[in-house]
């Protein structure tokens, strides 16, 4: 093994983290938010530039069309920058806006996130 494999301090931190997940019902919250998340992300399906939407639990991706053959991924990149400027952290890869929220999200977070995404994607040109 490695020098610090199974180090007691790291093991204690892991146990503490698992205890917090259990005590604060973090996984239960993520499970409860899966359906509202799915409804919210798929509500964007008829927007201009949206090609595909997919999710698994509270993970999701919004695929945007190519702005042009000369600059593939431009819409996703521009959306990423504008969302960041509005205080929303997402990732983009190729033509996709990738979403992976914290497990402690609630309905207000979902509403704020997708209202902001709807606004930004509506203004892409």
Backbone as CSV, one residue per row, in Angstrom:
resi,resn,N_x,N_y,N_z,CA_x,CA_y,CA_z,C_x,C_y,C_z
1,UNK,0.817,-1.197,0.000,0.000,0.000,0.000,0.854,1.252,0.000
2,UNK,0.160,2.359,0.029,0.830,3.654,0.063,1.034,4.089,1.501
3,UNK,1.886,5.051,1.711,2.256,5.495,3.055,1.036,5.857,3.900
4,UNK,0.072,6.578,3.325,-1.061,7.048,4.113,-2.359,6.297,3.825
5,UNK,-2.269,5.164,3.178,-3.476,4.367,2.934,-4.081,3.947,4.260
6,UNK,-5.366,4.174,4.415,-6.049,3.790,5.636,-5.614,4.590,6.849
7,UNK,-5.047,5.773,6.635,-4.599,6.604,7.752,-5.786,6.891,8.675
8,UNK,-5.604,6.784,9.988,-6.715,6.971,10.929,-7.418,8.322,10.795
9,UNK,-6.677,9.368,10.484,-7.308,10.679,10.343,-8.235,10.717,9.129
10,UNK,-7.778,10.162,8.019,-8.623,10.106,6.823,-9.835,9.213,7.056
11,UNK,-9.644,8.103,7.749,-10.755,7.201,8.052,-11.769,7.892,8.953
12,UNK,-11.308,8.659,9.939,-12.213,9.386,10.831,-13.015,10.430,10.054
13,UNK,-12.364,11.120,9.125,-13.065,12.109,8.300,-14.134,11.433,7.443
14,UNK,-13.813,10.276,6.881,-14.785,9.540,6.064,-15.978,9.097,6.902
15,UNK,-15.726,8.587,8.084,-16.808,8.151,8.971,-17.675,9.352,9.355
16,UNK,-17.042,10.483,9.661,-17.786,11.698,9.992,-18.659,12.164,8.845
17,UNK,-18.138,12.064,7.637,-18.907,12.446,6.457,-20.117,11.535,6.287
18,UNK,-19.910,10.236,6.418,-21.027,9.291,6.307,-22.073,9.527,7.391
19,UNK,-21.618,9.855,8.584,-22.557,10.177,9.677,-23.394,11.409,9.327
20,UNK,-22.758,12.435,8.770,-23.476,13.652,8.387,-24.497,13.353,7.301
21,UNK,-24.114,12.561,6.306,-25.060,12.182,5.251,-26.286,11.510,5.867
22,UNK,-26.055,10.638,6.839,-27.157,9.912,7.475,-27.986,10.835,8.370
23,UNK,-27.325,11.562,9.241,-28.027,12.416,10.210,-28.831,13.514,9.521
24,UNK,-28.291,14.102,8.469,-28.961,15.209,7.782,-29.846,14.742,6.628
25,UNK,-29.929,13.422,6.456,-30.782,12.825,5.416,-30.495,13.420,4.022
26,UNK,-29.221,13.548,3.726,-28.799,14.171,2.476,-29.206,13.335,1.259
27,UNK,-29.025,12.026,1.321,-29.399,11.188,0.179,-30.919,11.163,-0.001
28,UNK,-31.656,11.186,1.095,-33.113,11.220,1.015,-33.580,12.511,0.339
29,UNK,-32.900,13.627,0.647,-33.241,14.892,0.009,-32.984,14.830,-1.492
30,UNK,-31.833,14.294,-1.874,-31.513,14.190,-3.302,-32.550,13.335,-4.022
31,UNK,-32.983,12.267,-3.396,-34.012,11.403,-3.987,-35.335,12.148,-4.101
32,UNK,-35.696,12.899,-3.081,-36.954,13.656,-3.099,-36.937,14.758,-4.155
33,UNK,-35.777,15.303,-4.465,-35.674,16.394,-5.437,-35.547,15.900,-6.876
34,UNK,-35.408,14.602,-7.078,-35.200,14.060,-8.427,-36.370,14.367,-9.365
35,UNK,-37.591,14.189,-8.926,-38.758,14.431,-9.794,-38.939,15.918,-10.090
36,UNK,-38.879,16.807,-9.080,-38.955,18.232,-9.416,-37.833,18.685,-10.348
37,UNK,-36.641,18.124,-10.160,-35.504,18.436,-11.040,-35.811,17.992,-12.469
38,UNK,-36.284,16.763,-12.604,-36.590,16.232,-13.932,-37.667,17.076,-14.618
39,UNK,-38.707,17.427,-13.893,-39.762,18.257,-14.466,-39.206,19.611,-14.920
40,UNK,-38.364,20.210,-14.102,-37.819,21.526,-14.424,-36.883,21.477,-15.626
41,UNK,-35.990,20.516,-15.669,-35.037,20.478,-16.784,-35.751,20.160,-18.095
42,UNK,-36.722,19.264,-18.051,-37.429,18.908,-19.286,-38.421,19.984,-19.725
43,UNK,-38.702,20.955,-18.852,-39.572,22.065,-19.250,-38.884,22.975,-20.272
44,UNK,-37.584,22.792,-20.469,-36.828,23.601,-21.422,-36.808,23.002,-22.826
45,UNK,-37.457,21.859,-23.022,-37.304,21.098,-24.266,-37.762,21.831,-25.522
46,UNK,-38.687,22.747,-25.423,-39.198,23.434,-26.614,-38.538,24.790,-26.859
47,UNK,-37.469,25.071,-26.147,-36.791,26.356,-26.315,-35.937,26.374,-27.581
48,UNK,-35.755,27.550,-28.155,-34.848,27.662,-29.302,-33.438,27.194,-28.905
49,UNK,-32.769,26.564,-29.818,-31.385,26.076,-29.670,-31.259,24.813,-28.830
50,UNK,-32.320,24.366,-28.148,-32.243,23.154,-27.341,-32.479,21.946,-28.240
51,UNK,-31.492,21.061,-28.296,-31.550,19.862,-29.142,-32.003,18.652,-28.339
52,UNK,-31.469,18.516,-27.132,-31.776,17.342,-26.309,-31.613,17.713,-24.842
53,UNK,-32.362,17.013,-24.008,-32.255,17.167,-22.554,-32.213,15.778,-21.963
54,UNK,-31.324,15.565,-21.026,-31.251,14.264,-20.361,-30.903,14.466,-18.896
55,UNK,-31.367,13.520,-18.102,-31.044,13.577,-16.685,-31.047,12.178,-16.097
56,UNK,-30.380,12.065,-14.978,-30.381,10.851,-14.160,-30.387,11.353,-12.729
57,UNK,-31.539,11.217,-12.059,-31.671,11.804,-10.736,-31.533,13.306,-10.842
58,UNK,-30.654,13.889,-10.030,-30.464,15.331,-10.081,-29.223,15.743,-10.885
59,UNK,-28.766,14.862,-11.737,-27.750,15.230,-12.725,-28.473,15.525,-14.022
60,UNK,-27.941,16.443,-14.821,-28.617,16.735,-16.075,-27.704,17.391,-17.083
61,UNK,-28.160,17.373,-18.331,-27.443,18.048,-19.408,-28.452,18.607,-20.392
62,UNK,-28.137,19.779,-20.898,-28.935,20.426,-21.929,-28.036,20.571,-23.145
63,UNK,-28.396,19.882,-24.212,-27.601,19.956,-25.434,-28.149,21.067,-26.307
64,UNK,-27.275,21.973,-26.701,-27.647,23.078,-27.570,-27.136,22.814,-28.975
65,UNK,-27.773,23.430,-29.954,-27.318,23.225,-31.328,-26.024,24.005,-31.575
66,UNK,-25.398,23.717,-32.707,-24.182,24.425,-33.102,-24.555,25.823,-33.549
67,UNK,-23.813,26.815,-33.083,-24.031,28.172,-33.562,-23.588,28.261,-35.021
68,UNK,-22.521,27.559,-35.338,-22.015,27.514,-36.716,-20.991,26.393,-36.805
69,UNK,-20.696,25.979,-38.009,-19.665,24.951,-38.185,-18.280,25.491,-37.850
70,UNK,-18.106,26.808,-37.957,-16.815,27.418,-37.664,-16.524,27.495,-36.163
71,UNK,-17.581,27.469,-35.345,-17.396,27.604,-33.902,-18.362,26.679,-33.158
72,UNK,-18.174,25.355,-33.311,-19.071,24.440,-32.605,-18.944,24.621,-31.099
73,UNK,-20.051,24.520,-30.422,-20.050,24.688,-28.975,-20.156,26.133,-28.513
74,UNK,-20.291,27.065,-29.462,-20.344,28.476,-29.081,-21.519,28.783,-28.160
75,UNK,-22.710,28.258,-28.483,-23.873,28.546,-27.641,-23.674,28.038,-26.217
76,UNK,-23.153,26.847,-26.063,-22.917,26.301,-24.723,-21.883,27.137,-23.978
77,UNK,-20.843,27.545,-24.665,-19.800,28.366,-24.043,-20.352,29.732,-23.633
78,UNK,-21.125,30.348,-24.515,-21.715,31.650,-24.194,-22.709,31.533,-23.044
79,UNK,-23.491,30.467,-23.034,-24.434,30.248,-21.934,-23.682,30.068,-20.623
80,UNK,-22.609,29.302,-20.662,-21.782,29.081,-19.465,-21.297,30.412,-18.889
81,UNK,-20.762,31.262,-19.729,-20.220,32.551,-19.275,-21.334,33.427,-18.711
82,UNK,-22.449,33.506,-19.417,-23.550,34.354,-18.953,-24.163,33.808,-17.659
83,UNK,-24.297,32.501,-17.551,-24.803,31.914,-16.305,-23.851,32.208,-15.152
84,UNK,-22.557,32.085,-15.389,-21.567,32.402,-14.355,-21.708,33.854,-13.907
85,UNK,-21.878,34.765,-14.877,-22.041,36.179,-14.560,-23.311,36.442,-13.747
86,UNK,-24.290,35.560,-13.867,-25.537,35.684,-13.113,-25.502,34.871,-11.811
87,UNK,-24.347,34.320,-11.471,-24.191,33.604,-10.215,-24.576,32.139,-10.250
88,UNK,-24.676,31.565,-11.452,-25.043,30.152,-11.588,-23.837,29.390,-12.124
89,UNK,-23.387,28.393,-11.369,-22.224,27.612,-11.767,-22.675,26.331,-12.461
90,UNK,-22.311,26.202,-13.726,-22.548,24.987,-14.503,-21.223,24.634,-15.166
91,UNK,-21.213,23.550,-15.909,-20.064,23.209,-16.742,-20.562,23.138,-18.169
92,UNK,-19.662,23.262,-19.100,-20.042,22.983,-20.480,-18.988,22.098,-21.103
93,UNK,-19.442,21.252,-21.977,-18.551,20.376,-22.714,-19.149,20.213,-24.103
94,UNK,-18.405,20.627,-25.102,-18.949,20.599,-26.452,-20.192,21.471,-26.524
95,UNK,-21.297,20.889,-26.953,-22.562,21.615,-27.084,-23.466,21.471,-25.867
96,UNK,-22.953,20.942,-24.778,-23.778,20.621,-23.616,-23.510,21.526,-22.432
97,UNK,-24.601,21.921,-21.779,-24.513,22.545,-20.465,-24.734,21.404,-19.475
98,UNK,-23.759,21.146,-18.633,-23.837,20.032,-17.679,-24.180,20.570,-16.294
99,UNK,-25.126,19.913,-15.647,-25.628,20.353,-14.351,-25.452,19.252,-13.315
100,UNK,-24.803,19.575,-12.218,-24.631,18.620,-11.115,-24.719,19.397,-9.805
101,UNK,-25.931,19.621,-9.334,-26.129,20.462,-8.149,-25.725,19.754,-6.864
102,UNK,-25.593,20.527,-5.793,-25.313,19.907,-4.498,-26.501,19.063,-4.044
103,UNK,-26.239,18.049,-3.280,-27.283,17.128,-2.829,-28.253,17.769,-1.843
104,UNK,-27.953,18.967,-1.370,-28.810,19.651,-0.409,-29.750,20.652,-1.077
105,UNK,-29.857,20.610,-2.411,-30.708,21.579,-3.097,-32.162,21.418,-2.665
106,UNK,-32.916,22.505,-2.869,-34.341,22.477,-2.555,-35.119,23.068,-3.729
107,UNK,-36.427,23.151,-3.613,-37.258,23.619,-4.714,-36.920,25.056,-5.112
108,UNK,-36.602,25.903,-4.143,-36.226,27.284,-4.476,-34.978,27.322,-5.345
109,UNK,-34.005,26.467,-5.047,-32.788,26.399,-5.868,-33.130,25.964,-7.288
110,UNK,-33.968,24.953,-7.409,-34.364,24.451,-8.731,-35.057,25.551,-9.518
111,UNK,-35.997,26.245,-8.889,-36.731,27.318,-9.566,-35.789,28.419,-10.023
112,UNK,-34.895,28.839,-9.147,-33.946,29.898,-9.494,-33.022,29.463,-10.628
113,UNK,-32.503,28.258,-10.536,-31.589,27.750,-11.549,-32.233,27.716,-12.931
114,UNK,-33.406,27.113,-13.020,-34.002,26.942,-14.339,-34.644,28.214,-14.872
115,UNK,-35.032,29.135,-14.005,-35.472,30.457,-14.476,-34.298,31.184,-15.116
116,UNK,-33.136,31.096,-14.487,-31.937,31.752,-15.014,-31.488,31.093,-16.311
117,UNK,-31.485,29.767,-16.357,-31.098,29.069,-17.587,-32.059,29.428,-18.717
118,UNK,-33.353,29.440,-18.443,-34.357,29.792,-19.466,-34.074,31.191,-20.008
119,UNK,-33.790,32.141,-19.133,-33.502,33.511,-19.545,-32.267,33.567,-20.426
120,UNK,-31.202,32.894,-20.006,-29.939,32.938,-20.759,-30.087,32.258,-22.119
121,UNK,-30.664,31.069,-22.154,-30.800,30.342,-23.423,-31.722,31.096,-24.376
122,UNK,-32.738,31.763,-23.836,-33.659,32.550,-24.687,-32.950,33.687,-25.402
123,UNK,-31.869,34.162,-24.821,-31.171,35.326,-25.393,-29.946,34.955,-26.222
124,UNK,-29.721,33.668,-26.485,-28.597,33.273,-27.341,-28.907,33.645,-28.781
125,UNK,-27.885,34.155,-29.468,-28.083,34.442,-30.903,-26.786,34.305,-31.666
